[in-house]
Short mmCIF file of C-alpha atoms in Angstrom, two decimals:
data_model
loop_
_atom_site.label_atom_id
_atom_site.label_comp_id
_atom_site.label_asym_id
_atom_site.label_seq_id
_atom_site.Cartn_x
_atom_site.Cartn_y
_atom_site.Cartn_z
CA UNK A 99 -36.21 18.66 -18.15
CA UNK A 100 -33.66 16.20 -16.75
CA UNK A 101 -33.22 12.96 -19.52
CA UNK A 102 -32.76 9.62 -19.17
CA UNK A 103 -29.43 8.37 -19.49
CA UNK A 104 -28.00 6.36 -22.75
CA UNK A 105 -26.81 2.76 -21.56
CA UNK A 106 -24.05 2.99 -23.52
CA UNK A 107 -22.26 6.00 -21.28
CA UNK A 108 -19.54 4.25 -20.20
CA UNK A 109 -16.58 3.03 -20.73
CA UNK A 110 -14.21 -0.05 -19.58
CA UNK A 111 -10.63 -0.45 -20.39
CA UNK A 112 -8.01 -2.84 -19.42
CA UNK A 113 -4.53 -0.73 -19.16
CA UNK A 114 -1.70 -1.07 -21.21
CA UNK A 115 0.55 -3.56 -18.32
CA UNK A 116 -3.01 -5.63 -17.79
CA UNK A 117 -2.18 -8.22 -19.89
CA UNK A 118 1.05 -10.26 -19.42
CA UNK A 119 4.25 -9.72 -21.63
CA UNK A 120 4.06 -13.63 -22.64
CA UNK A 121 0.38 -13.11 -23.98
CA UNK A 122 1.26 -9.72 -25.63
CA UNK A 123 4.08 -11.67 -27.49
CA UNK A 124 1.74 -14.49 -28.19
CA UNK A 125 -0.99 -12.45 -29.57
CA UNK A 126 0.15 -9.41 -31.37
CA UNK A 127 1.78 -10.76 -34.28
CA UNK A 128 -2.02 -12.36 -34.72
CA UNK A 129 -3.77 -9.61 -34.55
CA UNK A 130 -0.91 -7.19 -37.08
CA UNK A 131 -1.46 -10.02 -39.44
CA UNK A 132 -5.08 -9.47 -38.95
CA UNK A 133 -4.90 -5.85 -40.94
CA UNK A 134 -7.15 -4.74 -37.84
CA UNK A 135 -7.23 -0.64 -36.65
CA UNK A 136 -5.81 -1.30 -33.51
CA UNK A 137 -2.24 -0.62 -32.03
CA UNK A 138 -1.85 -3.19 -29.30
CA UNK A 139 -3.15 -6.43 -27.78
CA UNK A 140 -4.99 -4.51 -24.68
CA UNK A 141 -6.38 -1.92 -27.52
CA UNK A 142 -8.18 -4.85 -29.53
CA UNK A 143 -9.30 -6.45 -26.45
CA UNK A 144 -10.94 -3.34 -24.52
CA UNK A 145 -12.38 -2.62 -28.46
CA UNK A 146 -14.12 -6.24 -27.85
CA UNK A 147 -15.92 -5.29 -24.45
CA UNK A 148 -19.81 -4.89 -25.02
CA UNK A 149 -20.82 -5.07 -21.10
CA UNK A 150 -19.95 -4.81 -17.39
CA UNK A 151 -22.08 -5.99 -14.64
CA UNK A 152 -21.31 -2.93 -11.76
CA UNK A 153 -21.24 -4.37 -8.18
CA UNK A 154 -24.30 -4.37 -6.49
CA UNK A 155 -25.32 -3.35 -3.08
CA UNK A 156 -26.20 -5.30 -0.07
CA UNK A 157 -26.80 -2.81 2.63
CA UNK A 158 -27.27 -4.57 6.46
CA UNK A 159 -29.79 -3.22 8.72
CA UNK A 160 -30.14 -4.01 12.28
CA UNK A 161 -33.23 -4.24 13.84
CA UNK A 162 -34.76 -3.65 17.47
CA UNK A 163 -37.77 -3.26 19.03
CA UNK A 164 -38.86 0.18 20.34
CA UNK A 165 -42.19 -0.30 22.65
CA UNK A 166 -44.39 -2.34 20.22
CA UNK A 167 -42.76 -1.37 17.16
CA UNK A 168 -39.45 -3.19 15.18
CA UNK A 169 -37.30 -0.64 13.97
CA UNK A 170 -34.41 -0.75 11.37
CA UNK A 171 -30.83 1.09 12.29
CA UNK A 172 -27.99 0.96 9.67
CA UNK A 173 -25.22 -1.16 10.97
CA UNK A 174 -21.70 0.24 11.84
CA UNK A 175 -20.44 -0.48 8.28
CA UNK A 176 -18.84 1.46 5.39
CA UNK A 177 -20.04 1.65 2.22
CA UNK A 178 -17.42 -0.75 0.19
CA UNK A 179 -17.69 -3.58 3.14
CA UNK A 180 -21.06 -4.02 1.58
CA UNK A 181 -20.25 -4.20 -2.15
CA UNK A 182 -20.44 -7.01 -3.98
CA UNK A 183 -16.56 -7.13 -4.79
CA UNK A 184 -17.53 -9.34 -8.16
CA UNK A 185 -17.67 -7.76 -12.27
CA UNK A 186 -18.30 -9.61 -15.20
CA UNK A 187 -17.00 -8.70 -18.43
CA UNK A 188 -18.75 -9.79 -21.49
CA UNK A 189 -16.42 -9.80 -24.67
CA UNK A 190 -17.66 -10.20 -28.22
CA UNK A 191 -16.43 -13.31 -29.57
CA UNK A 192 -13.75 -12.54 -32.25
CA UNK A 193 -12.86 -14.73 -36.01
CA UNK A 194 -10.90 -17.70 -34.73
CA UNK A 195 -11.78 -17.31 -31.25
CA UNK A 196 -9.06 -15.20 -30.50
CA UNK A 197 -10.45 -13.22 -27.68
CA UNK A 198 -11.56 -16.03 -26.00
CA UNK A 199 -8.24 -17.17 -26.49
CA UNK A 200 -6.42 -14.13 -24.87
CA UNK A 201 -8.05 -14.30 -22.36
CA UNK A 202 -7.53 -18.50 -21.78
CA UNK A 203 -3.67 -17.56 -21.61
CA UNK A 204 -4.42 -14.61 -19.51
CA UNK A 205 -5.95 -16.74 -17.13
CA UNK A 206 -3.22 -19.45 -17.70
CA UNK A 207 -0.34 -17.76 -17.37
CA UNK A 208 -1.90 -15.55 -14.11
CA UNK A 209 -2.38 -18.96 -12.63
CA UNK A 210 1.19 -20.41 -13.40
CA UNK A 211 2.72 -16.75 -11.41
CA UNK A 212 0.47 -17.12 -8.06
CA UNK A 213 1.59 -20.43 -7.45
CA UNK A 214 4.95 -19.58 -8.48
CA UNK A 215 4.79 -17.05 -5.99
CA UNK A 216 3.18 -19.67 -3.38
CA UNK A 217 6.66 -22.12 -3.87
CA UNK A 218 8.86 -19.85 -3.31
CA UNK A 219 9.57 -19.11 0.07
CA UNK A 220 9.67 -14.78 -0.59
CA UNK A 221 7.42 -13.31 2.48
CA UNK A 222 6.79 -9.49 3.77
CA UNK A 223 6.79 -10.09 6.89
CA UNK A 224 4.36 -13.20 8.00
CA UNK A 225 2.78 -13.39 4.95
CA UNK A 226 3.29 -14.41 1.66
CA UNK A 227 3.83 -12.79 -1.56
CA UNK A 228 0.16 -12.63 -3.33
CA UNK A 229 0.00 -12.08 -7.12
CA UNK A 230 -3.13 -10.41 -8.52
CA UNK A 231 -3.74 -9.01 -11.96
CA UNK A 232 -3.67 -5.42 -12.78
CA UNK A 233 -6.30 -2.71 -11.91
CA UNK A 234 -9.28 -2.61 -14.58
CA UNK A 235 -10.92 1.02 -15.03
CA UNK A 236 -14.67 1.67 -15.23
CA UNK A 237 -15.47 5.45 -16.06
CA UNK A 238 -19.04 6.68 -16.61
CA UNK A 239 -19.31 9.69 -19.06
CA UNK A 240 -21.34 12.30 -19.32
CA UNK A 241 -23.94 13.22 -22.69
CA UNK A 242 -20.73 14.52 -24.11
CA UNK A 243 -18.68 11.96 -23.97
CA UNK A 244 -16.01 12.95 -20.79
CA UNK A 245 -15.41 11.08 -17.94
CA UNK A 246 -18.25 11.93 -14.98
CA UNK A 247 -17.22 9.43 -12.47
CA UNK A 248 -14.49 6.47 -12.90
CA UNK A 249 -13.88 3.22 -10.55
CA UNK A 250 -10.77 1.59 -10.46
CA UNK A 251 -10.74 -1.62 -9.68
CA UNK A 252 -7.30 -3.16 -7.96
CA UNK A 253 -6.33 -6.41 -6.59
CA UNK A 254 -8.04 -8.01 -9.35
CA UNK A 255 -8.61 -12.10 -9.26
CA UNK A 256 -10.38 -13.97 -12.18
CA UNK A 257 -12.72 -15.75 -10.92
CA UNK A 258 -14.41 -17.58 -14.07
CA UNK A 259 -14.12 -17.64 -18.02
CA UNK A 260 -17.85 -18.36 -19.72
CA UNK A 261 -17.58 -21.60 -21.82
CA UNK A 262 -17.85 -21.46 -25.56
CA UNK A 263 -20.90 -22.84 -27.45
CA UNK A 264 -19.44 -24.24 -30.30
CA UNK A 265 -22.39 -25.66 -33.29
CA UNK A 266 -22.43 -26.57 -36.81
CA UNK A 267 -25.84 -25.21 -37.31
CA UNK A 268 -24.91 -21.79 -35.55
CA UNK A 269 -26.50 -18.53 -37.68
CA UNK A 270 -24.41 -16.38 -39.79
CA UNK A 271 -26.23 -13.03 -38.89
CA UNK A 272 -25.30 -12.86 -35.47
CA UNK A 273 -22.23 -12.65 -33.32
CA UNK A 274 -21.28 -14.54 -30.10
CA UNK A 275 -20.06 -13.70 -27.06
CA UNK A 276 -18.18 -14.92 -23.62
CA UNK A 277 -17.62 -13.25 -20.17
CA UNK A 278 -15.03 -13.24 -17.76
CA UNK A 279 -15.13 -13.16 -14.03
CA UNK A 280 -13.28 -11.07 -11.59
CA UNK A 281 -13.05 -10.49 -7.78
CA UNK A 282 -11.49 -7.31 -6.79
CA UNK A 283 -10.32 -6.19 -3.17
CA UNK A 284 -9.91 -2.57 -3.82
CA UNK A 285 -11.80 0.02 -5.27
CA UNK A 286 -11.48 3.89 -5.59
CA UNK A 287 -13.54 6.35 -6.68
CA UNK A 288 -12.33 9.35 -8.60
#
């Protein structure tokens, strides 16, 4: 009998170079004070991850008419042309904000090195020097917990941070959260 999966088989982690030395020094002596299990800025934030929105597929067909009948052909494409290149990364919103906040300098300081990069005049050959973020990693697992099948996403541009619904009258009993958007060029499959 072949069972269904678990939703929760996966795993997505940011690596340890992800997140820019200025936010690292920013944010770590936060979270120490915190008392918190974790080891490292990147370590709290991939424990804050509840979801990932996987790329979908749009596959394009080409039609033509044989006789009386239309009939579909797959075009000449590969498979990653017709990816959505897009993820979205829902975080659980932490006491004081602070992962929202991570990520707000994140974005911030990612921002501040591309168009660094864009005045000055450094070029490889006729184009300019383009800054992107580091790869993030998406591995399925199997029932037992090891890795099955992992993406690796490179060339990584944020594309969007969620806004933050702040209310007096908010419940205690529940927990918030915020996404971030990304637009990768790259993937590979291992």
């Amino acid at each position: 009998m072949v069972l269904n999966n678990k939703p929760q088989m996966f795993t997505v982690f940011f690596p340890s170079n992800f997140f820019y030395p200025e936010v690292k020094k920013k944010w770590e002596p936060i979270i120490e004070k915190m008392r918190l299990p974790y080891q490292s800025l990147d370590d709290f934030m991939n424990a804050q991850i509840q979801s990932v929105t996987f790329p979908s597929l749009a596959l394009d067909t080409a039609q033509q008419q044989r006789g009386q009948y239309d009939v579909i052909y797959p075009t000449g494409k590969e498979l990653e042309p017709s990816m959505s290149k897009d993820l979205s990364i829902t975080f659980k919103l932490t006491e004081s904000y602070i992962s929202y906040f991570i990520m707000w300098d994140q974005i911030d300081i990612y921002l501040h090195y591309a168009n660094m990069d864009s005045e000055i005049d450094e070029y490889i050959g006729d184009e300019k020097k383009v800054c992107w973020m580091e790869p993030v990693h998406l591995a399925f697992l199997t029932d037992q917990g090891f890795e099955l099948t992992k993406f690796t996403f490179s060339e990584i541009t944020p594309t969007s941070l969620s806004e933050l619904n702040l209310s007096y009258s908010a419940q205690a009993a529940s927990y918030n959260t915020f996404s971030i958007g990304l637009h990768y060029n790259i993937f590979d499959v291992k």
